[in-house]
Tab-separated table of C-alpha atoms in Angstrom:
chain	number	residue	atom	x	y	z
R	1	MET	CA	110.045	95.455	87.887
R	2	ASP	CA	107.648	95.588	85.202
R	3	PRO	CA	108.180	97.929	82.365
R	4	PRO	CA	106.678	101.551	82.842
R	5	SER	CA	104.240	101.036	79.900
R	6	SER	CA	102.508	97.919	81.854
R	7	LEU	CA	100.677	100.311	84.383
R	8	LYS	CA	97.429	102.919	83.422
R	9	LEU	CA	95.242	104.241	85.540
R	10	LEU	CA	91.945	105.861	84.864
R	11	GLY	CA	91.118	108.347	86.699
R	12	SER	CA	89.498	111.379	87.134
R	13	TRP	CA	91.283	114.244	87.993
R	14	ALA	CA	89.077	115.999	91.112
R	15	ASP	CA	88.246	112.547	92.137
R	16	SER	CA	89.998	111.432	95.854
R	17	HIS	CA	89.761	107.665	94.892
R	18	THR	CA	91.994	108.335	91.300
R	19	HIS	CA	94.251	110.199	94.053
R	20	ARG	CA	94.863	107.591	95.949
R	21	VAL	CA	96.339	105.035	93.709
R	22	GLN	CA	97.852	108.197	92.196
R	23	LEU	CA	99.581	108.252	95.427
R	24	ALA	CA	100.287	105.110	96.590
R	25	LEU	CA	102.013	104.548	93.016
R	26	LYS	CA	103.830	107.713	93.622
R	27	LEU	CA	105.436	106.184	97.136
R	28	LYS	CA	106.056	102.938	95.478
R	29	GLY	CA	108.343	104.825	93.025
R	30	LEU	CA	106.137	103.421	90.158
R	31	GLU	CA	105.364	104.764	86.649
R	32	PHE	CA	102.334	104.975	85.145
R	33	GLU	CA	100.262	106.068	82.299
R	34	TYR	CA	97.500	108.293	83.248
R	35	GLN	CA	94.015	108.570	81.347
R	36	GLU	CA	91.784	111.252	82.452
R	37	GLU	CA	88.034	109.962	82.444
R	38	ASP	CA	85.187	111.962	82.563
R	39	ALA	CA	81.900	110.881	84.917
R	40	ILE	CA	79.501	111.363	82.934
R	41	ASN	CA	80.718	109.970	79.517
R	42	PRO	CA	82.586	107.564	80.400
R	43	SER	CA	85.005	105.951	78.013
R	44	PRO	CA	84.796	102.594	76.516
R	45	ALA	CA	87.876	101.537	78.155
R	46	LEU	CA	86.217	102.082	81.291
R	47	LEU	CA	83.099	100.356	80.625
R	48	LEU	CA	84.693	97.427	79.649
R	49	HIS	CA	87.414	97.290	82.831
R	50	ASN	CA	84.845	98.296	85.105
R	51	PRO	CA	81.480	97.045	83.919
R	52	VAL	CA	80.010	96.703	87.494
R	53	TYR	CA	80.255	100.021	89.004
R	54	LYS	CA	81.753	101.687	85.391
R	55	LYS	CA	83.992	104.517	87.510
R	56	VAL	CA	87.415	105.494	88.182
R	57	PRO	CA	89.671	104.758	89.478
R	58	VAL	CA	90.499	101.560	86.908
R	59	LEU	CA	94.193	100.461	87.643
R	60	LEU	CA	95.283	98.328	84.579
R	61	HIS	CA	98.125	96.186	85.140
R	62	SER	CA	99.403	94.215	81.651
R	63	ASP	CA	95.757	95.078	80.520
R	64	ARG	CA	94.479	93.362	83.417
R	65	PRO	CA	92.050	95.641	85.433
R	66	VAL	CA	91.906	96.562	88.926
R	67	VAL	CA	88.766	98.224	90.514
R	68	GLU	CA	87.706	99.924	93.988
R	69	SER	CA	90.584	102.158	95.103
R	70	VAL	CA	91.445	100.266	98.617
R	71	VAL	CA	91.591	96.577	96.743
R	72	ILE	CA	94.065	98.359	94.365
R	73	LEU	CA	95.995	99.836	97.097
R	74	GLN	CA	96.542	96.494	98.210
R	75	TYR	CA	97.008	94.917	95.087
R	76	ILE	CA	99.898	97.606	94.585
R	77	ASP	CA	101.260	96.688	97.837
R	78	GLU	CA	101.451	93.390	97.214
R	79	THR	CA	102.890	93.312	93.756
R	80	TRP	CA	105.727	95.593	94.484
R	81	ALA	CA	106.960	94.710	98.257
R	82	ASP	CA	109.663	97.636	98.138
R	83	ASN	CA	108.155	100.761	100.345
R	84	PRO	CA	105.592	98.869	101.819
R	85	ILE	CA	102.044	100.598	102.541
R	86	MET	CA	100.239	98.286	104.813
R	87	PRO	CA	101.593	96.822	108.429
R	88	ALA	CA	103.199	93.223	108.351
R	89	ASP	CA	101.144	92.408	111.755
R	90	PRO	CA	97.995	90.835	111.186
R	91	PHE	CA	96.345	92.957	114.224
R	92	GLU	CA	97.920	96.639	112.822
R	93	ARG	CA	96.714	95.567	109.468
R	94	ALA	CA	92.875	94.699	110.438
R	95	VAL	CA	93.130	98.320	112.537
R	96	ALA	CA	94.062	99.418	109.237
R	97	ARG	CA	91.535	97.797	106.922
R	98	PHE	CA	88.849	98.704	109.908
R	99	TRP	CA	89.496	102.669	110.239
R	100	CYS	CA	89.264	102.655	106.120
R	101	HIS	CA	86.143	100.937	106.261
R	102	PHE	CA	85.013	103.435	108.701
R	103	ALA	CA	86.411	106.313	106.882
R	104	GLU	CA	84.233	105.167	103.684
R	105	ASP	CA	81.077	104.134	105.362
R	106	LYS	CA	80.934	106.871	107.700
R	107	LEU	CA	83.548	109.930	107.578
R	108	ALA	CA	82.996	109.822	103.448
R	109	PRO	CA	79.226	110.302	103.553
R	110	ALA	CA	79.045	112.573	106.301
R	111	VAL	CA	81.457	115.362	104.778
R	112	GLY	CA	79.232	114.295	101.369
R	113	ALA	CA	76.110	115.024	102.821
R	114	VAL	CA	77.651	118.780	104.491
R	115	PHE	CA	78.201	119.897	100.742
R	116	SER	CA	74.566	118.532	99.669
R	117	SER	CA	72.704	120.063	102.225
R	118	SER	CA	71.672	123.225	103.625
R	119	GLY	CA	69.655	125.071	106.977
R	120	GLU	CA	68.559	122.030	109.402
R	121	GLY	CA	69.962	119.210	107.180
R	122	GLN	CA	73.412	120.740	106.856
R	123	LYS	CA	73.924	121.285	110.663
R	124	THR	CA	72.636	117.952	111.405
R	125	ALA	CA	75.509	116.753	108.893
R	126	VAL	CA	77.926	118.852	110.484
R	127	ASP	CA	77.393	117.555	113.955
R	128	GLN	CA	77.875	113.817	112.106
R	129	VAL	CA	81.095	115.156	110.929
R	130	HIS	CA	82.297	115.936	113.977
R	131	ASP	CA	81.184	113.043	115.706
R	132	ASN	CA	82.634	110.933	112.969
R	133	LEU	CA	86.297	112.650	113.229
R	134	LYS	CA	86.013	112.557	117.359
R	135	LEU	CA	86.150	109.050	117.087
R	136	LEU	CA	89.353	109.556	114.794
R	137	GLU	CA	90.652	112.018	116.822
R	138	ARG	CA	90.149	109.586	119.785
R	139	GLU	CA	91.870	106.859	118.392
R	140	LEU	CA	94.950	109.162	116.977
R	141	ARG	CA	95.319	110.426	120.769
R	142	ASP	CA	94.657	107.533	123.000
R	143	GLY	CA	93.973	103.977	121.153
R	144	ALA	CA	95.960	102.258	118.241
R	145	PHE	CA	97.654	105.435	117.215
R	146	LYS	CA	98.863	107.078	119.735
R	147	GLY	CA	102.160	108.665	119.498
R	148	LYS	CA	102.529	108.120	116.160
R	149	ARG	CA	103.265	110.623	113.343
R	150	PHE	CA	101.325	108.765	110.755
R	151	PHE	CA	98.378	106.540	110.536
R	152	GLY	CA	100.967	103.779	109.017
R	153	GLY	CA	103.875	104.952	111.530
R	154	ASP	CA	106.820	106.669	110.585
R	155	LYS	CA	105.702	106.858	107.267
R	156	ILE	CA	102.623	107.534	105.132
R	157	GLY	CA	100.433	104.262	104.706
R	158	LEU	CA	97.396	102.825	103.640
R	159	LEU	CA	94.918	104.517	105.987
R	160	ASP	CA	96.688	107.930	105.776
R	161	ILE	CA	96.509	107.173	101.636
R	162	VAL	CA	92.738	106.649	102.530
R	163	LEU	CA	91.692	109.622	105.086
R	164	GLY	CA	94.169	111.907	103.421
R	165	CYS	CA	93.238	111.800	99.949
R	166	GLY	CA	89.435	113.087	100.580
R	167	SER	CA	90.235	115.332	103.626
R	168	TYR	CA	91.647	118.090	101.703
R	169	TRP	CA	87.647	118.470	101.012
R	170	LEU	CA	86.970	119.391	104.703
R	171	ALA	CA	88.919	122.743	103.876
R	172	VAL	CA	87.253	123.192	100.729
R	173	PHE	CA	83.358	122.658	101.914
R	174	GLU	CA	84.621	125.154	104.770
R	175	GLU	CA	85.639	127.455	102.415
R	176	VAL	CA	82.421	127.157	100.437
R	177	MET	CA	80.013	125.880	102.937
R	178	GLU	CA	81.391	128.372	105.241
R	179	VAL	CA	81.086	125.966	108.124
R	180	LYS	CA	83.800	125.035	110.758
R	181	LEU	CA	84.621	121.221	110.190
R	182	VAL	CA	88.543	120.780	111.400
R	183	ASP	CA	88.999	123.210	114.401
R	184	PRO	CA	91.942	123.204	114.931
R	185	GLY	CA	91.329	123.395	118.766
R	186	THR	CA	88.698	120.191	119.273
R	187	PHE	CA	90.984	118.398	116.772
R	188	PRO	CA	94.404	118.893	117.500
R	189	VAL	CA	95.993	115.943	116.941
R	190	PHE	CA	94.000	115.336	113.878
R	191	HIS	CA	94.693	118.660	112.537
R	192	ALA	CA	98.159	118.660	113.108
R	193	TRP	CA	98.236	115.303	111.283
R	194	LEU	CA	96.352	116.369	108.276
R	195	LYS	CA	98.999	119.111	108.044
R	196	ASP	CA	102.240	117.146	108.031
R	197	PHE	CA	100.054	114.675	105.282
R	198	GLU	CA	99.907	117.393	102.999
R	199	GLU	CA	102.879	118.662	103.359
R	200	GLN	CA	104.879	115.492	102.185
R	201	ASN	CA	106.334	116.318	98.469
R	202	GLU	CA	104.420	113.380	97.257
R	203	VAL	CA	100.913	114.311	98.663
R	204	LYS	CA	101.853	118.083	97.148
R	205	GLU	CA	102.403	116.416	93.625
R	206	THR	CA	99.246	114.375	93.753
R	207	ILE	CA	96.409	116.515	95.425
R	208	PRO	CA	95.301	119.422	93.054
R	209	ALA	CA	95.666	122.903	93.842
R	210	ILE	CA	93.030	124.477	96.404
R	211	ASP	CA	92.133	127.049	94.059
R	212	LYS	CA	90.875	124.421	91.420
R	213	LEU	CA	89.431	122.284	94.275
R	214	LEU	CA	88.076	125.411	95.456
R	215	GLU	CA	86.931	126.047	92.366
R	216	TYR	CA	85.325	122.838	91.022
R	217	ALA	CA	82.874	122.860	94.255
R	218	ARG	CA	81.805	126.318	94.249
R	219	GLY	CA	80.459	125.025	90.615
R	220	ILE	CA	78.845	121.980	91.494
R	221	ARG	CA	77.569	124.275	94.274
R	222	GLN	CA	75.876	126.313	92.186
R	223	MET	CA	74.439	123.713	89.815
R	224	MET	CA	73.183	121.839	93.195
R	225	LEU	CA	71.724	125.216	94.130
R	226	SER	CA	69.636	125.618	91.048
R	227	LEU	CA	68.518	122.172	91.113
R	228	SER	CA	67.035	122.917	94.271
R	229	ASN	CA	65.466	125.797	93.318
R	230	GLY	CA	63.915	124.457	90.023
R	231	THR	CA	65.781	127.007	87.395
R	232	SER	CA	66.752	125.856	84.298
R	233	THR	CA	69.124	122.295	84.228
R	234	THR	CA	68.629	119.593	81.689
R	235	ALA	CA	68.667	116.378	83.592
R	236	PRO	CA	71.697	114.871	81.724
R	237	ALA	CA	73.485	118.041	83.803
R	238	ALA	CA	71.318	117.118	87.077
R	239	ALA	CA	72.728	113.376	87.061
R	240	GLY	CA	76.455	115.207	86.163
R	241	THR	CA	76.337	117.139	89.068
R	242	THR	CA	75.242	114.389	91.418
R	243	SER	CA	77.593	112.028	90.025
R	244	ALA	CA	80.606	114.515	90.124
R	245	ILE	CA	79.780	115.107	93.951
R	246	ASN	CA	79.529	111.388	94.815
R	247	VAL	CA	82.589	110.937	92.574
R	248	ALA	CA	84.475	113.960	93.976
R	249	VAL	CA	83.981	112.883	97.732
R	250	ASP	CA	83.551	109.198	97.873
R	251	GLY	CA	83.697	107.736	94.721
R	252	ARG	CA	80.246	105.861	94.611
R	253	SER	CA	77.306	106.579	92.047
R	254	GLY	CA	74.628	107.091	94.667
Q	1	MET	CA	88.915	94.649	129.778
Q	2	GLY	CA	87.757	92.879	132.383
Q	3	GLU	CA	85.109	90.450	131.481
Q	4	VAL	CA	87.457	88.455	129.356
Q	5	ASP	CA	90.733	86.790	129.663
Q	6	THR	CA	93.956	88.290	127.853
Q	7	LYS	CA	94.200	84.701	125.941
Q	8	GLY	CA	92.286	83.305	123.656
Q	9	VAL	CA	90.096	84.153	121.055
Q	10	VAL	CA	86.383	85.357	121.583
Q	11	LEU	CA	83.755	85.981	119.074
Q	12	LEU	CA	80.752	88.388	120.126
Q	13	ASP	CA	78.032	87.152	117.979
Q	14	PHE	CA	74.248	86.620	117.518
Q	15	TRP	CA	72.890	83.269	116.343
Q	16	VAL	CA	71.237	84.240	112.967
Q	17	SER	CA	73.576	87.510	112.245
Q	18	ALA	CA	75.175	86.592	108.444
Q	19	PHE	CA	78.040	88.493	109.557
Q	20	GLY	CA	78.568	86.795	112.656
Q	21	GLN	CA	78.632	83.516	110.693
Q	22	ARG	CA	81.261	84.848	108.559
Q	23	CYS	CA	83.284	84.696	111.450
Q	24	ARG	CA	82.859	80.761	112.276
Q	25	ILE	CA	82.882	79.743	109.101
Q	26	ALA	CA	86.566	81.159	108.693
Q	27	LEU	CA	87.380	80.227	112.496
Q	28	ALA	CA	85.857	76.700	111.646
Q	29	GLU	CA	87.994	76.205	108.816
Q	30	LYS	CA	91.147	77.546	110.454
Q	31	GLY	CA	90.763	74.899	113.090
Q	32	VAL	CA	90.557	77.931	115.501
Q	33	GLU	CA	89.345	77.105	119.402
Q	34	TYR	CA	86.981	79.754	120.378
Q	35	GLU	CA	84.577	81.171	122.886
Q	36	TYR	CA	81.175	81.739	121.481
Q	37	ARG	CA	79.186	84.871	123.422
Q	38	GLU	CA	75.927	85.397	122.660
Q	39	GLU	CA	74.630	89.066	122.298
Q	40	ASN	CA	71.081	89.805	122.191
Q	41	VAL	CA	71.068	92.348	119.633
Q	42	LEU	CA	67.304	92.750	120.688
Q	43	ALA	CA	67.907	94.012	124.070
Q	44	ASP	CA	70.685	95.892	125.619
Q	45	LYS	CA	74.370	95.920	124.636
Q	46	SER	CA	76.716	94.225	127.003
Q	47	PRO	CA	79.526	96.450	128.134
Q	48	LEU	CA	82.083	94.019	126.765
Q	49	LEU	CA	80.450	95.082	123.282
Q	50	LEU	CA	80.172	98.435	124.087
Q	51	GLU	CA	83.979	98.614	124.870
Q	52	SER	CA	85.658	96.416	122.326
Q	53	ASN	CA	83.343	98.169	119.465
Q	54	PRO	CA	82.987	101.941	120.641
Q	55	VAL	CA	82.738	103.053	116.845
Q	56	TYR	CA	79.742	100.654	115.460
Q	57	LYS	CA	78.471	99.066	118.932
Q	58	LYS	CA	77.744	95.984	116.715
Q	59	ILE	CA	78.347	92.351	116.311
Q	60	PRO	CA	80.427	90.140	115.347
Q	61	VAL	CA	83.848	91.592	116.875
Q	62	LEU	CA	86.462	89.592	117.057
Q	63	ILE	CA	88.555	89.616	120.400
Q	64	HIS	CA	91.890	87.883	120.059
Q	65	ASP	CA	94.383	87.968	123.172
Q	66	GLY	CA	92.555	91.084	124.504
Q	67	ASN	CA	92.401	92.631	120.819
Q	68	PRO	CA	89.317	93.321	119.401
Q	69	VAL	CA	89.022	93.551	116.100
Q	70	CYS	CA	85.939	94.665	114.131
Q	71	GLU	CA	83.661	94.357	110.586
Q	72	SER	CA	82.941	90.827	109.441
Q	73	LEU	CA	85.067	90.817	106.258
Q	74	VAL	CA	88.438	92.914	108.127
Q	75	ILE	CA	87.612	89.906	110.779
Q	76	VAL	CA	87.827	86.967	107.989
Q	77	GLN	CA	91.105	88.404	106.563
Q	78	TYR	CA	92.846	89.036	110.015
Q	79	ILE	CA	91.889	84.831	110.916
Q	80	ASP	CA	93.264	84.122	107.382
Q	81	GLU	CA	96.615	86.222	108.600
Q	82	ALA	CA	97.114	85.237	112.024
Q	83	TRP	CA	96.645	81.734	111.402
Q	84	PRO	CA	98.079	81.221	108.194
Q	85	HIS	CA	99.209	77.855	108.019
Q	86	ARG	CA	96.302	75.954	107.241
Q	87	ALA	CA	93.128	76.826	104.815
Q	88	PRO	CA	94.112	79.534	103.079
Q	89	LEU	CA	90.794	82.157	102.025
Q	90	LEU	CA	92.623	84.466	100.085
Q	91	PRO	CA	94.645	82.639	97.294
Q	92	ALA	CA	98.509	83.453	97.235
Q	93	ASP	CA	98.342	85.538	93.824
Q	94	PRO	CA	97.960	89.246	93.836
Q	95	TYR	CA	95.915	89.633	91.299
Q	96	ALA	CA	93.380	86.688	92.557
Q	97	ARG	CA	93.350	88.520	96.078
Q	98	ALA	CA	92.490	91.328	94.198
Q	99	GLN	CA	89.887	89.817	92.550
Q	100	ALA	CA	88.166	88.213	96.051
Q	101	ARG	CA	88.551	91.398	98.158
Q	102	PHE	CA	86.323	93.012	95.071
Q	103	TRP	CA	83.243	90.608	95.131
Q	104	ALA	CA	83.619	90.321	99.074
Q	105	ASP	CA	83.688	94.360	98.694
Q	106	PHE	CA	80.818	93.871	95.997
Q	107	ILE	CA	78.243	91.882	98.530
Q	108	ASP	CA	78.812	94.094	101.086
Q	109	LYS	CA	78.469	97.167	99.206
Q	110	LYS	CA	75.539	98.813	100.055
Q	111	VAL	CA	74.399	97.560	102.529
Q	112	ARG	CA	74.571	101.709	104.162
Q	113	PRO	CA	71.393	103.116	103.416
Q	114	PRO	CA	71.586	106.312	101.081
Q	115	TYR	CA	72.109	109.603	103.558
Q	116	ALA	CA	68.128	110.301	102.914
Q	117	ASP	CA	67.198	106.505	104.372
Q	118	ALA	CA	64.442	105.505	102.505
Q	119	SER	CA	64.313	102.444	105.017
Q	120	HIS	CA	60.926	102.293	106.629
Q	121	ILE	CA	61.941	100.363	109.571
Q	122	ASP	CA	65.473	101.096	110.815
Q	123	TYR	CA	66.267	97.629	111.672
Q	124	SER	CA	69.440	98.774	111.519
Q	125	ALA	CA	69.356	99.857	115.141
Q	126	VAL	CA	68.420	96.337	116.323
Q	127	CYS	CA	70.411	93.831	114.173
Q	128	SER	CA	73.925	93.802	114.202
Q	129	GLN	CA	75.800	95.293	111.239
Q	130	HIS	CA	72.620	95.665	109.029
Q	131	SER	CA	72.641	98.987	109.023
Q	132	LEU	CA	76.084	99.231	107.401
Q	133	MET	CA	75.419	98.447	103.540
Q	134	VAL	CA	77.748	98.881	100.984
Q	135	SER	CA	78.551	97.262	98.072
Q	136	PHE	CA	77.580	94.220	96.167
Q	137	MET	CA	76.215	91.958	99.693
Q	138	TYR	CA	75.276	95.135	101.192
Q	139	GLN	CA	73.310	95.602	98.195
Q	140	PHE	CA	72.323	92.590	98.352
Q	141	TYR	CA	71.492	92.062	102.097
Q	142	GLU	CA	70.155	95.452	101.534
Q	143	CYS	CA	67.691	94.525	99.077
Q	144	GLY	CA	67.059	91.293	100.708
Q	145	THR	CA	65.677	93.210	103.726
Q	146	ARG	CA	63.721	95.181	101.149
Q	147	LEU	CA	61.973	92.236	100.034
Q	148	TRP	CA	60.439	90.555	103.519
Q	149	LYS	CA	59.908	94.337	104.597
Q	150	LEU	CA	58.231	96.088	101.971
Q	151	LYS	CA	54.788	95.336	100.191
Q	152	GLY	CA	53.270	96.014	96.829
Q	153	GLU	CA	55.371	98.628	93.898
Q	154	GLU	CA	58.208	99.256	96.576
Q	155	GLN	CA	58.438	95.006	96.948
Q	156	ALA	CA	58.527	94.639	93.302
Q	157	ALA	CA	61.029	96.815	92.845
Q	158	ALA	CA	63.473	95.187	95.472
Q	159	LYS	CA	62.511	91.927	93.644
Q	160	LYS	CA	63.666	93.183	90.526
Q	161	VAL	CA	66.952	94.898	91.901
Q	162	PHE	CA	67.801	91.639	94.155
Q	163	ILE	CA	67.165	89.353	90.795
Q	164	ARG	CA	69.648	91.377	89.181
Q	165	ILE	CA	71.939	90.991	91.817
Q	166	LEU	CA	72.111	87.114	91.846
Q	167	MET	CA	71.972	87.099	88.435
Q	168	ARG	CA	75.400	88.786	88.511
Q	169	LEU	CA	76.816	86.831	91.242
Q	170	GLU	CA	75.575	83.733	89.025
Q	171	GLY	CA	77.965	85.327	85.893
Q	172	GLU	CA	80.660	85.858	88.431
Q	173	LEU	CA	80.336	81.864	89.825
Q	174	GLY	CA	79.881	80.671	86.103
Q	175	ASP	CA	80.811	76.894	86.304
Q	176	LYS	CA	83.559	77.234	89.287
Q	177	LYS	CA	83.339	75.036	91.881
Q	178	TYR	CA	84.146	77.697	94.395
Q	179	PHE	CA	83.834	81.865	93.734
Q	180	GLY	CA	87.910	81.420	93.876
Q	181	GLY	CA	88.244	78.085	91.479
Q	182	ASP	CA	88.460	75.002	93.120
Q	183	ALA	CA	89.292	76.488	96.810
Q	184	PHE	CA	86.888	77.195	98.979
Q	185	GLY	CA	87.564	80.961	99.951
Q	186	PHE	CA	87.110	84.434	100.545
Q	187	VAL	CA	83.907	85.492	98.442
Q	188	ASP	CA	82.009	81.577	99.565
Q	189	VAL	CA	82.822	82.928	103.136
Q	190	ALA	CA	81.416	86.414	102.492
Q	191	LEU	CA	78.440	85.125	100.957
Q	192	VAL	CA	77.225	81.729	102.085
Q	193	PRO	CA	75.861	82.838	105.440
Q	194	PHE	CA	72.891	84.401	103.024
Q	195	VAL	CA	72.116	81.197	101.868
Q	196	PRO	CA	69.504	80.183	104.302
Q	197	TRP	CA	67.880	83.515	103.695
Q	198	PHE	CA	66.724	83.273	100.247
Q	199	TYR	CA	63.834	80.859	101.448
Q	200	THR	CA	62.959	84.225	103.196
Q	201	TYR	CA	63.167	86.289	100.096
Q	202	GLU	CA	61.416	83.536	97.820
Q	203	THR	CA	58.582	83.301	100.246
Q	204	CYS	CA	58.178	86.476	100.985
Q	205	ALA	CA	58.196	88.188	97.029
Q	206	GLY	CA	57.235	85.458	95.321
Q	207	PHE	CA	59.602	84.084	93.391
Q	208	SER	CA	62.287	81.069	93.264
Q	209	VAL	CA	66.089	81.862	93.698
Q	210	GLU	CA	66.597	78.706	92.205
Q	211	GLU	CA	64.779	79.538	88.370
Q	212	VAL	CA	67.212	82.823	88.079
Q	213	ALA	CA	70.505	81.439	89.389
Q	214	PRO	CA	70.500	77.817	89.594
Q	215	LYS	CA	74.483	77.625	89.781
Q	216	LEU	CA	74.239	79.653	92.917
Q	217	VAL	CA	71.756	77.329	94.374
Q	218	ALA	CA	74.150	74.587	93.304
Q	219	TRP	CA	77.115	75.918	94.794
Q	220	GLY	CA	74.841	76.879	98.074
Q	221	LYS	CA	74.532	72.931	98.378
Q	222	ARG	CA	78.498	72.101	97.847
Q	223	CYS	CA	79.304	74.551	100.261
Q	224	MET	CA	76.788	72.759	103.071
Q	225	GLU	CA	78.635	69.705	102.637
Q	226	ARG	CA	81.835	71.459	104.307
Q	227	GLU	CA	81.585	70.684	108.150
Q	228	SER	CA	82.422	74.341	108.569
Q	229	VAL	CA	79.580	75.779	107.024
Q	230	ALA	CA	77.098	73.388	107.889
Q	231	ASN	CA	77.440	73.999	111.373
Q	232	ALA	CA	77.159	77.742	111.190
Q	233	LEU	CA	74.430	78.426	109.069
Q	234	SER	CA	70.344	78.933	110.383
Q	235	ASP	CA	68.042	76.482	109.355
Q	236	PRO	CA	66.026	78.661	106.591
Q	237	HIS	CA	63.009	77.732	108.705
Q	238	LYS	CA	64.158	79.510	111.602
Q	239	VAL	CA	65.549	82.626	109.591
Q	240	TYR	CA	61.749	82.918	108.265
Q	241	GLU	CA	60.751	82.611	112.221
Q	242	PHE	CA	63.302	85.397	113.130
Q	243	ALA	CA	61.657	87.700	109.998
Q	244	GLY	CA	58.323	87.063	111.162
Q	245	VAL	CA	59.561	88.386	114.410
Q	246	LEU	CA	60.994	91.553	113.079
Q	247	LYS	CA	58.227	92.206	110.878
Q	248	LYS	CA	55.858	92.022	113.851
Q	249	ARG	CA	57.971	94.166	116.301
Q	250	PHE	CA	58.404	96.363	113.838
Q	251	GLY	CA	54.983	96.939	112.632
Q	252	VAL	CA	55.307	95.872	109.144
Q	253	GLU	CA	52.492	93.374	109.009
């Protein structure tokens, strides 16, 4: 096992992609140094180690950077073999990767759209979240994940980490936007999985307290509303707002 | 799954799809026998496709012993892991694997249009995975698509972005034989099916890929020396004809 100081994570406290990496490192029992990054003012280290995207998270292992959270998770899993987060079977791995892609490609943007829209646009966004959750619910109930406690089986795996770190925004947005996203009646299996996931010790240690997330989300929502109302917001703040939302929800820069 | 034997390998695909070609190349590199089934993406989707890929309803889909795998890069990794004893597509070293996954993801990234979709034509509704544009190749593909879909100022802007992407890839390739080094691998498979599209992009937007990215062009030719690639890739003129069909169909002209 490498000495603890060989791992360093550049991240942002409210960024779900950062949480994914923190959770994976915790599950593997790996110590690491953490450096907080500001999305609006990236550090020289971030720019050096992620020149392509200039975003968190970046995992430095003996000063070599690994970038993109799902790539990082697989790197961690392949470098430290104990407590595997990927299944061993190739087909199960393909299923996990597919749903990770779905989470990034369909679910996260839909959730982000709920937050950044209003009126009719928001209704459409909420419908899209529901459509996507239905697909997941079906897979949990009748498909590849039927009868499992977690997507990874008895223990948390890659897909739990990817979906779970981000799903807390659902509750936050429900409160801030006053919309219903995860109705336990409509999505009983997903809802049960999420509650179970959030109760795990490593998860509780990773995800920020809900009131901090609420405060953060409310702040961004305020900024967005004042932007769309044309009230005084400077260009950098506007860029920062978009950047912050994107970082928080799906880790991309738009 | 009524229409297909539960044993064996089936690939649901569309002849000109770069995403499908990735899978064909991977299967050929591994020497895997499979049944190729053409889906006419310009017409109704087959029941098998809808059943195998209910989430996206798009090709390519690999069905192995009745189990469907969707998303071209997921399929390629699956092929690599299910037939591990020949022609490894991903390197053994975890760090090198991370690099390969990063660049393949880069190639795929921004294929998905942003929420407020600026695409003038929902090409995505028609053609396979073309709606899924996210990551470099995605951006690459989306950007490339813009080159022949758009005109005037929008096309000029798309051209700039595309050239930047080409230069980024040129830089990453450097003087290596393939993206992963000496061995043909994952990133090569992810990118090479787009090479026949260069002619379309160049002709529509008026520039030369060779001038911007000569190493990339040389790499493309090297890849074409491999049977797996030569057999999978479309002829550039047929690609151009196909783009013309789409343009007419969606009133771009």
